[in-house]
Amino acid sequence: MGNWLANHWLSVLFLVSWLGLNIFLFVYAFLNYEKSDKYFYTREILGTALAFARASALCLNFNSMVILLPVCRNLLSFLRGTCSFCNRTLRKPLDHNLIFHKLVAYMICVFTAIHVVAHLFNFERYSRSQQAMDGSLASVLSNLAHEKEGDSWLNPIHSPNTTVMYATFTSVAGLTGVIATTALVLMVTSAVEFIRRNYFELFWYTHHLFIVYIICLGIHGLGGIVRGQTEESIGESHPNNCSNSFREWDKYEWSCRRPHFVGHPPESWKWIVAPIALYIFERILRFYRSQQKVVITKVVMHPSKVLELQMRKRGFSMEVGQYIFVNCPSISFLEWHPFTLTSAPEEEFFSIHIRAAGDWTENLIRTFERQHSPLPRIEVDGPFGTVSEDVFQYEVAVLVGAGIGVTPFASILKSIWYKFQRADNKLKTQKIYFYWICRETGAFAWFNNLLNSLEQEMEELGKMDFLNYRLFLTGWDSNIAGHAALNFDKATDVLTGLKQKTSFGRPMWDNEFSRIAAAHPKSVVGVFLCGPRTLAKSLRRCCQRYSSLDPRKVQFYFNKETF
Amino acid sequence: MGQIEWAMWANEQALASGLILITGGIVATAGRFTQWYFGAYSIAAGVLICLLEYPRGKRKKGSTMERCGQKYLTTVVKLFGPLTRNYYVRAVLHFLLSVPAGFLLATILGTVCLVIASVIYLLAAIRGEQWTPIEPKPKERPQVGGTIKQPPTNPPPRPPAEVRKKPSVEEEEAATAGGPQVNPIPVTDEVV
């Protein structure tokens, strides 16, 4: 727990501040509308629902401002670059931008629910007090003339025959409210993980409804429906003195006059104008970067429909574990898809491996398969994402890649190998244990080849024990096992052709960790995982269990990276 | 966009609409708004929609994540056969359910969202999508002794399987007519 806190204190601080600001703004607005004299008469009709509606409105303004910022990825990269002298722990929260975006979205949904429910009560109460014939203060206030002293009405429902439905849809606030909330619901339902992971294009296009949401939010307050007593009127006839004598307001001699009301000017635009400007700048920046020429230096078709693209772009510099966004205008003009970089920074090109996993990727692979047509234009934005420099800081590194999580390790392994070859003194790593767990190697045959070539190079240099890797196939059946049993004596593995034999099933982490602990009794071991949460849990447990109590002996540090 | 299964999104949208209808209905009923009985209807409609939409259908390609505890509702929804399988029926049903809720301000948001869900279901139905229940895979119990085939009927030397395979009527007669052992291939005993 202490270790986690030391690594994540900035994120925790950030989240606590954000929550704290939300609570503060809510309470501040709530107390303002619940206690202040300006809204005394408004509260007479509406009750506490007024305060709830306004408090949630203020929080909605704040969160709508905040939500646009984490998606400005170029600006965040710029921030990260400017703070390169900062400790890595300080820059880490920038990589969790999407998590924060989702949290703010949930908060917007919660406050929208509160706001809508409160306003339903408000409209209902306005309607009832307009129709009330009992001569109460509420009904007197509701009937304050609209034509006599200009604009000083309180109740937006002007006549007893107006239904709440009519009032809602003929007012700017009501109409924009319904449209904005509908847009919000559509955005949320198309952004749930199930839809996002399986039908990405649907999520991407529907999410652009945020433009509708922002515009509706901006003009939502134009009608000035929230009304408070004017300063002048309070000075003249303070509600504390005059509220009880409301039947005598019209009498000429009475000291209290009719109260005058004025609408609250719209303030949402003040909150969102700066993030909108930043976001527009971000989109312009993305467009500008995408116009820079990308030269495709090599196209490789790997088995199981995996396409490797090696490219060059002027001024492009990457670190291990980063990703880029790729757009191919001939396939889809608007779509940008993220891919992890599989090349090492030491290479002269950067590469990505694209698997056929949906419409866009299949179209892309088909376009590149066509032998005789010219290569389509590719636009690249990036690189973005976490920089896994930590990998090079540990004497012994245990790398675990599960399924598609193996992709960033291509970059890491290559980079480690280059650094080792050049005897780079920034590389503290002396030994790597690499665990590759996947259902079947089909789509990762290219990674197979990478391990193969690494194996050969290590053999040439005579450093066979630098990289120790094990491949675990979890999708085996009796046929495969039978094959493996038959070919037991062969030097290379029958499935992968690698010197290291394939194991079947899942690794027994206890055995692995005790083996590593025994082999390196005095080292600090860094464990890096790119894979599912359940695996992270078991690895973290093993790290704690096998770290020696003596700080001079073997210590395991777990790092779960979201690459 | 070719591979999008619209029904999956319609399902999420309809589920959300059901929840919004329930919420709006509770507000209207608890607050005794004007015409609050529409609110009461809306709670009932919302519950029905949530129960119908909770079990997620199976995707055409790939594995589908089940919602927590959906298998009980799957069995119920499956019982209605074509009424729940066909998305035209669902589109019309959702549209009809949404109409009464449109008369009350508290539930009109639910109406709008449900109508959108109904339109997406219509689109899914036009593209020929169908609701298939997610069945639990039957556990393959290892058959003990299942692969042990019948022991050979003839003692050695045994001719290869092809020759043994076709017992025609004459051979059977000959076999039964002969002694305990009949050699299909004439055996010569070479005594040197």
mmCIF file with all atom_site columns, N, CA, C and O in Angstrom, chain A residues 117 120-121 124 128 165 168-169 181-182 185-186 189-190 192 194-195 198-199 201-202 205-206 359 362, chain B residues 1-3 5-6 8-9 12-13 16 31-34 56 59 102-106 108-109 116:
data_model
loop_
_atom_site.group_PDB
_atom_site.id
_atom_site.type_symbol
_atom_site.label_atom_id
_atom_site.label_alt_id
_atom_site.label_comp_id
_atom_site.label_asym_id
_atom_site.label_entity_id
_atom_site.label_seq_id
_atom_site.pdbx_PDB_ins_code
_atom_site.Cartn_x
_atom_site.Cartn_y
_atom_site.Cartn_z
_atom_site.occupancy
_atom_site.B_iso_or_equiv
_atom_site.pdbx_formal_charge
_atom_site.auth_seq_id
_atom_site.auth_comp_id
_atom_site.auth_asym_id
_atom_site.auth_atom_id
_atom_site.pdbx_PDB_model_num
ATOM 1   N N  . VAL A 1 117 ? -34.092 16.274  -12.259 1.00 0.00 ? 117 VAL A N  1
ATOM 2   C CA . VAL A 1 117 ? -35.135 15.968  -11.267 1.00 0.00 ? 117 VAL A CA 1
ATOM 3   C C  . VAL A 1 117 ? -35.547 17.241  -10.527 1.00 0.00 ? 117 VAL A C  1
ATOM 4   O O  . VAL A 1 117 ? -36.745 17.518  -10.348 1.00 0.00 ? 117 VAL A O  1
ATOM 5   N N  . LEU A 1 120 ? -37.682 19.354  -12.695 1.00 0.00 ? 120 LEU A N  1
ATOM 6   C CA . LEU A 1 120 ? -39.029 18.806  -12.853 1.00 0.00 ? 120 LEU A CA 1
ATOM 7   C C  . LEU A 1 120 ? -39.913 19.285  -11.711 1.00 0.00 ? 120 LEU A C  1
ATOM 8   O O  . LEU A 1 120 ? -41.057 19.717  -11.909 1.00 0.00 ? 120 LEU A O  1
ATOM 9   N N  . PHE A 1 121 ? -39.356 19.231  -10.490 1.00 0.00 ? 121 PHE A N  1
ATOM 10  C CA . PHE A 1 121 ? -40.110 19.735  -9.350  1.00 0.00 ? 121 PHE A CA 1
ATOM 11  C C  . PHE A 1 121 ? -40.364 21.233  -9.493  1.00 0.00 ? 121 PHE A C  1
ATOM 12  O O  . PHE A 1 121 ? -41.455 21.730  -9.187  1.00 0.00 ? 121 PHE A O  1
ATOM 13  N N  . GLU A 1 124 ? -43.106 21.943  -11.989 1.00 0.00 ? 124 GLU A N  1
ATOM 14  C CA . GLU A 1 124 ? -44.393 21.511  -11.451 1.00 0.00 ? 124 GLU A CA 1
ATOM 15  C C  . GLU A 1 124 ? -44.893 22.519  -10.422 1.00 0.00 ? 124 GLU A C  1
ATOM 16  O O  . GLU A 1 124 ? -46.074 22.890  -10.415 1.00 0.00 ? 124 GLU A O  1
ATOM 17  N N  . ARG A 1 128 ? -48.229 24.808  -10.497 1.00 0.00 ? 128 ARG A N  1
ATOM 18  C CA . ARG A 1 128 ? -49.263 24.757  -9.465  1.00 0.00 ? 128 ARG A CA 1
ATOM 19  C C  . ARG A 1 128 ? -49.551 26.122  -8.877  1.00 0.00 ? 128 ARG A C  1
ATOM 20  O O  . ARG A 1 128 ? -50.703 26.485  -8.650  1.00 0.00 ? 128 ARG A O  1
ATOM 21  N N  . MET A 1 165 ? -45.394 21.140  -20.174 1.00 0.00 ? 165 MET A N  1
ATOM 22  C CA . MET A 1 165 ? -44.819 20.637  -21.406 1.00 0.00 ? 165 MET A CA 1
ATOM 23  C C  . MET A 1 165 ? -44.619 21.778  -22.387 1.00 0.00 ? 165 MET A C  1
ATOM 24  O O  . MET A 1 165 ? -43.557 21.952  -22.982 1.00 0.00 ? 165 MET A O  1
ATOM 25  N N  . THR A 1 168 ? -41.900 24.108  -21.257 1.00 0.00 ? 168 THR A N  1
ATOM 26  C CA . THR A 1 168 ? -40.562 23.551  -21.461 1.00 0.00 ? 168 THR A CA 1
ATOM 27  C C  . THR A 1 168 ? -40.124 23.703  -22.904 1.00 0.00 ? 168 THR A C  1
ATOM 28  O O  . THR A 1 168 ? -39.034 24.192  -23.195 1.00 0.00 ? 168 THR A O  1
ATOM 29  N N  . PHE A 1 169 ? -40.981 23.284  -23.816 1.00 0.00 ? 169 PHE A N  1
ATOM 30  C CA . PHE A 1 169 ? -40.506 23.222  -25.192 1.00 0.00 ? 169 PHE A CA 1
ATOM 31  C C  . PHE A 1 169 ? -40.552 24.552  -25.914 1.00 0.00 ? 169 PHE A C  1
ATOM 32  O O  . PHE A 1 169 ? -40.058 24.660  -27.032 1.00 0.00 ? 169 PHE A O  1
ATOM 33  N N  . THR A 1 181 ? -29.451 16.677  -22.926 1.00 0.00 ? 181 THR A N  1
ATOM 34  C CA . THR A 1 181 ? -29.497 15.437  -22.154 1.00 0.00 ? 181 THR A CA 1
ATOM 35  C C  . THR A 1 181 ? -29.615 14.228  -23.071 1.00 0.00 ? 181 THR A C  1
ATOM 36  O O  . THR A 1 181 ? -28.999 13.192  -22.815 1.00 0.00 ? 181 THR A O  1
ATOM 37  N N  . THR A 1 182 ? -30.391 14.360  -24.139 1.00 0.00 ? 182 THR A N  1
ATOM 38  C CA . THR A 1 182 ? -30.478 13.253  -25.094 1.00 0.00 ? 182 THR A CA 1
ATOM 39  C C  . THR A 1 182 ? -29.123 12.964  -25.716 1.00 0.00 ? 182 THR A C  1
ATOM 40  O O  . THR A 1 182 ? -28.713 11.800  -25.844 1.00 0.00 ? 182 THR A O  1
ATOM 41  N N  . VAL A 1 185 ? -27.063 11.093  -23.206 1.00 0.00 ? 185 VAL A N  1
ATOM 42  C CA . VAL A 1 185 ? -27.449 9.684   -23.087 1.00 0.00 ? 185 VAL A CA 1
ATOM 43  C C  . VAL A 1 185 ? -26.900 8.879   -24.263 1.00 0.00 ? 185 VAL A C  1
ATOM 44  O O  . VAL A 1 185 ? -26.336 7.791   -24.083 1.00 0.00 ? 185 VAL A O  1
ATOM 45  N N  . LEU A 1 186 ? -27.016 9.434   -25.472 1.00 0.00 ? 186 LEU A N  1
ATOM 46  C CA . LEU A 1 186 ? -26.507 8.714   -26.646 1.00 0.00 ? 186 LEU A CA 1
ATOM 47  C C  . LEU A 1 186 ? -24.995 8.524   -26.563 1.00 0.00 ? 186 LEU A C  1
ATOM 48  O O  . LEU A 1 186 ? -24.460 7.467   -26.905 1.00 0.00 ? 186 LEU A O  1
ATOM 49  N N  . THR A 1 189 ? -24.332 5.721   -23.919 1.00 0.00 ? 189 THR A N  1
ATOM 50  C CA . THR A 1 189 ? -24.655 4.343   -24.302 1.00 0.00 ? 189 THR A CA 1
ATOM 51  C C  . THR A 1 189 ? -23.729 3.821   -25.389 1.00 0.00 ? 189 THR A C  1
ATOM 52  O O  . THR A 1 189 ? -23.491 2.617   -25.469 1.00 0.00 ? 189 THR A O  1
ATOM 53  N N  . SER A 1 190 ? -23.193 4.705   -26.234 1.00 0.00 ? 190 SER A N  1
ATOM 54  C CA . SER A 1 190 ? -22.284 4.199   -27.263 1.00 0.00 ? 190 SER A CA 1
ATOM 55  C C  . SER A 1 190 ? -20.852 4.154   -26.772 1.00 0.00 ? 190 SER A C  1
ATOM 56  O O  . SER A 1 190 ? -19.967 3.706   -27.498 1.00 0.00 ? 190 SER A O  1
ATOM 57  N N  . VAL A 1 192 ? -19.988 2.689   -23.696 1.00 0.00 ? 192 VAL A N  1
ATOM 58  C CA . VAL A 1 192 ? -19.743 1.620   -22.733 1.00 0.00 ? 192 VAL A CA 1
ATOM 59  C C  . VAL A 1 192 ? -18.699 0.687   -23.322 1.00 0.00 ? 192 VAL A C  1
ATOM 60  O O  . VAL A 1 192 ? -18.570 0.554   -24.538 1.00 0.00 ? 192 VAL A O  1
ATOM 61  N N  . PHE A 1 194 ? -18.261 -2.402  -23.802 1.00 0.00 ? 194 PHE A N  1
ATOM 62  C CA . PHE A 1 194 ? -18.643 -3.438  -24.756 1.00 0.00 ? 194 PHE A CA 1
ATOM 63  C C  . PHE A 1 194 ? -18.729 -2.885  -26.176 1.00 0.00 ? 194 PHE A C  1
ATOM 64  O O  . PHE A 1 194 ? -18.207 -3.462  -27.129 1.00 0.00 ? 194 PHE A O  1
ATOM 65  N N  . ILE A 1 195 ? -19.376 -1.733  -26.299 1.00 0.00 ? 195 ILE A N  1
ATOM 66  C CA . ILE A 1 195 ? -19.532 -1.132  -27.626 1.00 0.00 ? 195 ILE A CA 1
ATOM 67  C C  . ILE A 1 195 ? -18.208 -0.555  -28.105 1.00 0.00 ? 195 ILE A C  1
ATOM 68  O O  . ILE A 1 195 ? -17.824 -0.697  -29.272 1.00 0.00 ? 195 ILE A O  1
ATOM 69  N N  . ASN A 1 198 ? -15.764 -3.349  -29.280 1.00 0.00 ? 198 ASN A N  1
ATOM 70  C CA . ASN A 1 198 ? -16.132 -4.199  -30.404 1.00 0.00 ? 198 ASN A CA 1
ATOM 71  C C  . ASN A 1 198 ? -16.582 -3.429  -31.630 1.00 0.00 ? 198 ASN A C  1
ATOM 72  O O  . ASN A 1 198 ? -16.497 -3.933  -32.739 1.00 0.00 ? 198 ASN A O  1
ATOM 73  N N  . TYR A 1 199 ? -17.105 -2.236  -31.437 1.00 0.00 ? 199 TYR A N  1
ATOM 74  C CA . TYR A 1 199 ? -17.586 -1.454  -32.587 1.00 0.00 ? 199 TYR A CA 1
ATOM 75  C C  . TYR A 1 199 ? -17.045 -0.042  -32.427 1.00 0.00 ? 199 TYR A C  1
ATOM 76  O O  . TYR A 1 199 ? -17.782 0.907   -32.181 1.00 0.00 ? 199 TYR A O  1
ATOM 77  N N  . GLU A 1 201 ? -15.849 2.268   -34.360 1.00 0.00 ? 201 GLU A N  1
ATOM 78  C CA . GLU A 1 201 ? -16.266 3.388   -35.208 1.00 0.00 ? 201 GLU A CA 1
ATOM 79  C C  . GLU A 1 201 ? -17.569 3.983   -34.709 1.00 0.00 ? 201 GLU A C  1
ATOM 80  O O  . GLU A 1 201 ? -17.764 5.203   -34.761 1.00 0.00 ? 201 GLU A O  1
ATOM 81  N N  . LEU A 1 202 ? -18.481 3.125   -34.243 1.00 0.00 ? 202 LEU A N  1
ATOM 82  C CA . LEU A 1 202 ? -19.763 3.621   -33.734 1.00 0.00 ? 202 LEU A CA 1
ATOM 83  C C  . LEU A 1 202 ? -19.517 4.568   -32.573 1.00 0.00 ? 202 LEU A C  1
ATOM 84  O O  . LEU A 1 202 ? -20.091 5.668   -32.500 1.00 0.00 ? 202 LEU A O  1
ATOM 85  N N  . TYR A 1 205 ? -17.803 8.015   -33.856 1.00 0.00 ? 205 TYR A N  1
ATOM 86  C CA . TYR A 1 205 ? -18.682 8.972   -34.524 1.00 0.00 ? 205 TYR A CA 1
ATOM 87  C C  . TYR A 1 205 ? -19.755 9.514   -33.585 1.00 0.00 ? 205 TYR A C  1
ATOM 88  O O  . TYR A 1 205 ? -20.019 10.706  -33.564 1.00 0.00 ? 205 TYR A O  1
ATOM 89  N N  . THR A 1 206 ? -20.369 8.607   -32.799 1.00 0.00 ? 206 THR A N  1
ATOM 90  C CA . THR A 1 206 ? -21.446 9.076   -31.907 1.00 0.00 ? 206 THR A CA 1
ATOM 91  C C  . THR A 1 206 ? -20.902 10.030  -30.868 1.00 0.00 ? 206 THR A C  1
ATOM 92  O O  . THR A 1 206 ? -21.602 10.944  -30.418 1.00 0.00 ? 206 THR A O  1
ATOM 93  N N  . ASP A 1 359 ? -13.565 -3.446  -39.123 1.00 0.00 ? 359 ASP A N  1
ATOM 94  C CA . ASP A 1 359 ? -13.731 -2.895  -40.476 1.00 0.00 ? 359 ASP A CA 1
ATOM 95  C C  . ASP A 1 359 ? -12.489 -2.192  -41.004 1.00 0.00 ? 359 ASP A C  1
ATOM 96  O O  . ASP A 1 359 ? -11.976 -2.492  -42.068 1.00 0.00 ? 359 ASP A O  1
ATOM 97  N N  . GLU A 1 362 ? -9.301  -4.277  -41.441 1.00 0.00 ? 362 GLU A N  1
ATOM 98  C CA . GLU A 1 362 ? -9.371  -5.227  -42.563 1.00 0.00 ? 362 GLU A CA 1
ATOM 99  C C  . GLU A 1 362 ? -9.251  -4.499  -43.888 1.00 0.00 ? 362 GLU A C  1
ATOM 100 O O  . GLU A 1 362 ? -8.578  -4.971  -44.814 1.00 0.00 ? 362 GLU A O  1
ATOM 101 N N  . MET B 2 1   ? -18.073 0.741   -41.416 1.00 0.00 ? 1   MET B N  1
ATOM 102 C CA . MET B 2 1   ? -19.304 0.625   -40.589 1.00 0.00 ? 1   MET B CA 1
ATOM 103 C C  . MET B 2 1   ? -20.013 -0.676  -40.876 1.00 0.00 ? 1   MET B C  1
ATOM 104 O O  . MET B 2 1   ? -21.026 -0.971  -40.291 1.00 0.00 ? 1   MET B O  1
ATOM 105 N N  . GLY B 2 2   ? -19.442 -1.466  -41.808 1.00 0.00 ? 2   GLY B N  1
ATOM 106 C CA . GLY B 2 2   ? -20.183 -2.628  -42.270 1.00 0.00 ? 2   GLY B CA 1
ATOM 107 C C  . GLY B 2 2   ? -20.409 -3.672  -41.217 1.00 0.00 ? 2   GLY B C  1
ATOM 108 O O  . GLY B 2 2   ? -21.394 -4.394  -41.232 1.00 0.00 ? 2   GLY B O  1
ATOM 109 N N  . GLN B 2 3   ? -19.466 -3.754  -40.258 1.00 0.00 ? 3   GLN B N  1
ATOM 110 C CA . GLN B 2 3   ? -19.574 -4.857  -39.317 1.00 0.00 ? 3   GLN B CA 1
ATOM 111 C C  . GLN B 2 3   ? -20.303 -4.482  -38.049 1.00 0.00 ? 3   GLN B C  1
ATOM 112 O O  . GLN B 2 3   ? -20.303 -5.247  -37.115 1.00 0.00 ? 3   GLN B O  1
ATOM 113 N N  . GLU B 2 5   ? -22.969 -4.219  -35.365 1.00 0.00 ? 5   GLU B N  1
ATOM 114 C CA . GLU B 2 5   ? -24.248 -4.839  -35.045 1.00 0.00 ? 5   GLU B CA 1
ATOM 115 C C  . GLU B 2 5   ? -25.054 -3.795  -34.296 1.00 0.00 ? 5   GLU B C  1
ATOM 116 O O  . GLU B 2 5   ? -24.824 -3.540  -33.108 1.00 0.00 ? 5   GLU B O  1
ATOM 117 N N  . TRP B 2 6   ? -25.992 -3.185  -35.012 1.00 0.00 ? 6   TRP B N  1
ATOM 118 C CA . TRP B 2 6   ? -26.745 -2.078  -34.438 1.00 0.00 ? 6   TRP B CA 1
ATOM 119 C C  . TRP B 2 6   ? -27.553 -2.527  -33.241 1.00 0.00 ? 6   TRP B C  1
ATOM 120 O O  . TRP B 2 6   ? -27.807 -1.740  -32.333 1.00 0.00 ? 6   TRP B O  1
ATOM 121 N N  . MET B 2 8   ? -26.746 -4.249  -30.830 1.00 0.00 ? 8   MET B N  1
ATOM 122 C CA . MET B 2 8   ? -26.016 -4.171  -29.560 1.00 0.00 ? 8   MET B CA 1
ATOM 123 C C  . MET B 2 8   ? -26.138 -2.778  -28.967 1.00 0.00 ? 8   MET B C  1
ATOM 124 O O  . MET B 2 8   ? -26.323 -2.595  -27.766 1.00 0.00 ? 8   MET B O  1
ATOM 125 N N  . TRP B 2 9   ? -26.028 -1.768  -29.838 1.00 0.00 ? 9   TRP B N  1
ATOM 126 C CA . TRP B 2 9   ? -26.171 -0.412  -29.344 1.00 0.00 ? 9   TRP B CA 1
ATOM 127 C C  . TRP B 2 9   ? -27.618 -0.134  -28.970 1.00 0.00 ? 9   TRP B C  1
ATOM 128 O O  . TRP B 2 9   ? -27.887 0.501   -27.953 1.00 0.00 ? 9   TRP B O  1
ATOM 129 N N  . GLU B 2 12  ? -28.221 -1.325  -25.509 1.00 0.00 ? 12  GLU B N  1
ATOM 130 C CA . GLU B 2 12  ? -27.724 -0.441  -24.452 1.00 0.00 ? 12  GLU B CA 1
ATOM 131 C C  . GLU B 2 12  ? -28.646 0.770   -24.310 1.00 0.00 ? 12  GLU B C  1
ATOM 132 O O  . GLU B 2 12  ? -28.976 1.215   -23.206 1.00 0.00 ? 12  GLU B O  1
ATOM 133 N N  . GLN B 2 13  ? -29.042 1.325   -25.469 1.00 0.00 ? 13  GLN B N  1
ATOM 134 C CA . GLN B 2 13  ? -29.878 2.524   -25.456 1.00 0.00 ? 13  GLN B CA 1
ATOM 135 C C  . GLN B 2 13  ? -31.234 2.226   -24.821 1.00 0.00 ? 13  GLN B C  1
ATOM 136 O O  . GLN B 2 13  ? -31.736 3.011   -24.012 1.00 0.00 ? 13  GLN B O  1
ATOM 137 N N  . ALA B 2 16  ? -30.877 1.894   -21.076 1.00 0.00 ? 16  ALA B N  1
ATOM 138 C CA . ALA B 2 16  ? -30.753 3.221   -20.465 1.00 0.00 ? 16  ALA B CA 1
ATOM 139 C C  . ALA B 2 16  ? -32.109 3.920   -20.441 1.00 0.00 ? 16  ALA B C  1
ATOM 140 O O  . ALA B 2 16  ? -32.481 4.547   -19.437 1.00 0.00 ? 16  ALA B O  1
ATOM 141 N N  . GLY B 2 31  ? -43.948 12.833  -6.384  1.00 0.00 ? 31  GLY B N  1
ATOM 142 C CA . GLY B 2 31  ? -44.275 14.235  -6.217  1.00 0.00 ? 31  GLY B CA 1
ATOM 143 C C  . GLY B 2 31  ? -45.729 14.534  -6.499  1.00 0.00 ? 31  GLY B C  1
ATOM 144 O O  . GLY B 2 31  ? -46.171 15.671  -6.390  1.00 0.00 ? 31  GLY B O  1
ATOM 145 N N  . ARG B 2 32  ? -46.485 13.493  -6.865  1.00 0.00 ? 32  ARG B N  1
ATOM 146 C CA . ARG B 2 32  ? -47.898 13.645  -7.203  1.00 0.00 ? 32  ARG B CA 1
ATOM 147 C C  . ARG B 2 32  ? -48.096 14.791  -8.188  1.00 0.00 ? 32  ARG B C  1
ATOM 148 O O  . ARG B 2 32  ? -48.917 15.665  -8.000  1.00 0.00 ? 32  ARG B O  1
ATOM 149 N N  . PHE B 2 33  ? -47.296 14.753  -9.256  1.00 0.00 ? 33  PHE B N  1
ATOM 150 C CA . PHE B 2 33  ? -47.419 15.784  -10.272 1.00 0.00 ? 33  PHE B CA 1
ATOM 151 C C  . PHE B 2 33  ? -48.776 15.669  -10.947 1.00 0.00 ? 33  PHE B C  1
ATOM 152 O O  . PHE B 2 33  ? -49.483 14.678  -10.808 1.00 0.00 ? 33  PHE B O  1
ATOM 153 N N  . THR B 2 34  ? -49.113 16.710  -11.716 1.00 0.00 ? 34  THR B N  1
ATOM 154 C CA . THR B 2 34  ? -50.329 16.645  -12.527 1.00 0.00 ? 34  THR B CA 1
ATOM 155 C C  . THR B 2 34  ? -50.228 15.465  -13.481 1.00 0.00 ? 34  THR B C  1
ATOM 156 O O  . THR B 2 34  ? -49.192 15.244  -14.090 1.00 0.00 ? 34  THR B O  1
ATOM 157 N N  . ARG B 2 56  ? -28.106 -9.793  -22.736 1.00 0.00 ? 56  ARG B N  1
ATOM 158 C CA . ARG B 2 56  ? -27.483 -9.355  -23.976 1.00 0.00 ? 56  ARG B CA 1
ATOM 159 C C  . ARG B 2 56  ? -27.520 -10.492 -24.977 1.00 0.00 ? 56  ARG B C  1
ATOM 160 O O  . ARG B 2 56  ? -27.342 -11.656 -24.608 1.00 0.00 ? 56  ARG B O  1
ATOM 161 N N  . ARG B 2 59  ? -23.149 -12.003 -30.037 1.00 0.00 ? 59  ARG B N  1
ATOM 162 C CA . ARG B 2 59  ? -22.604 -11.327 -31.198 1.00 0.00 ? 59  ARG B CA 1
ATOM 163 C C  . ARG B 2 59  ? -22.433 -12.321 -32.312 1.00 0.00 ? 59  ARG B C  1
ATOM 164 O O  . ARG B 2 59  ? -22.254 -13.515 -32.073 1.00 0.00 ? 59  ARG B O  1
ATOM 165 N N  . GLY B 2 102 ? -44.927 9.958   -23.223 1.00 0.00 ? 102 GLY B N  1
ATOM 166 C CA . GLY B 2 102 ? -44.642 11.235  -23.839 1.00 0.00 ? 102 GLY B CA 1
ATOM 167 C C  . GLY B 2 102 ? -45.583 12.339  -23.412 1.00 0.00 ? 102 GLY B C  1
ATOM 168 O O  . GLY B 2 102 ? -45.393 13.500  -23.752 1.00 0.00 ? 102 GLY B O  1
ATOM 169 N N  . PHE B 2 103 ? -46.616 11.983  -22.636 1.00 0.00 ? 103 PHE B N  1
ATOM 170 C CA . PHE B 2 103 ? -47.578 13.000  -22.222 1.00 0.00 ? 103 PHE B CA 1
ATOM 171 C C  . PHE B 2 103 ? -47.165 13.720  -20.962 1.00 0.00 ? 103 PHE B C  1
ATOM 172 O O  . PHE B 2 103 ? -47.796 14.703  -20.588 1.00 0.00 ? 103 PHE B O  1
ATOM 173 N N  . LEU B 2 104 ? -46.138 13.227  -20.304 1.00 0.00 ? 104 LEU B N  1
ATOM 174 C CA . LEU B 2 104 ? -45.739 13.811  -19.032 1.00 0.00 ? 104 LEU B CA 1
ATOM 175 C C  . LEU B 2 104 ? -44.322 14.348  -19.169 1.00 0.00 ? 104 LEU B C  1
ATOM 176 O O  . LEU B 2 104 ? -43.448 13.683  -19.721 1.00 0.00 ? 104 LEU B O  1
ATOM 177 N N  . LEU B 2 105 ? -44.095 15.546  -18.659 1.00 0.00 ? 105 LEU B N  1
ATOM 178 C CA . LEU B 2 105 ? -42.766 16.141  -18.806 1.00 0.00 ? 105 LEU B CA 1
ATOM 179 C C  . LEU B 2 105 ? -41.701 15.297  -18.104 1.00 0.00 ? 105 LEU B C  1
ATOM 180 O O  . LEU B 2 105 ? -40.588 15.134  -18.583 1.00 0.00 ? 105 LEU B O  1
ATOM 181 N N  . ALA B 2 106 ? -42.086 14.727  -16.954 1.00 0.00 ? 106 ALA B N  1
ATOM 182 C CA . ALA B 2 106 ? -41.074 14.003  -16.181 1.00 0.00 ? 106 ALA B CA 1
ATOM 183 C C  . ALA B 2 106 ? -40.552 12.791  -16.930 1.00 0.00 ? 106 ALA B C  1
ATOM 184 O O  . ALA B 2 106 ? -39.433 12.342  -16.702 1.00 0.00 ? 106 ALA B O  1
ATOM 185 N N  . ILE B 2 108 ? -40.709 12.476  -20.421 1.00 0.00 ? 108 ILE B N  1
ATOM 186 C CA . ILE B 2 108 ? -40.549 12.656  -21.858 1.00 0.00 ? 108 ILE B CA 1
ATOM 187 C C  . ILE B 2 108 ? -39.131 12.365  -22.313 1.00 0.00 ? 108 ILE B C  1
ATOM 188 O O  . ILE B 2 108 ? -38.900 11.955  -23.452 1.00 0.00 ? 108 ILE B O  1
ATOM 189 N N  . LEU B 2 109 ? -38.172 12.539  -21.411 1.00 0.00 ? 109 LEU B N  1
ATOM 190 C CA . LEU B 2 109 ? -36.802 12.192  -21.787 1.00 0.00 ? 109 LEU B CA 1
ATOM 191 C C  . LEU B 2 109 ? -36.714 10.688  -22.072 1.00 0.00 ? 109 LEU B C  1
ATOM 192 O O  . LEU B 2 109 ? -36.061 10.251  -23.029 1.00 0.00 ? 109 LEU B O  1
ATOM 193 N N  . ILE B 2 116 ? -35.532 6.617   -29.931 1.00 0.00 ? 116 ILE B N  1
ATOM 194 C CA . ILE B 2 116 ? -34.247 6.461   -30.630 1.00 0.00 ? 116 ILE B CA 1
ATOM 195 C C  . ILE B 2 116 ? -33.833 4.989   -30.616 1.00 0.00 ? 116 ILE B C  1
ATOM 196 O O  . ILE B 2 116 ? -33.373 4.439   -31.634 1.00 0.00 ? 116 ILE B O  1
#
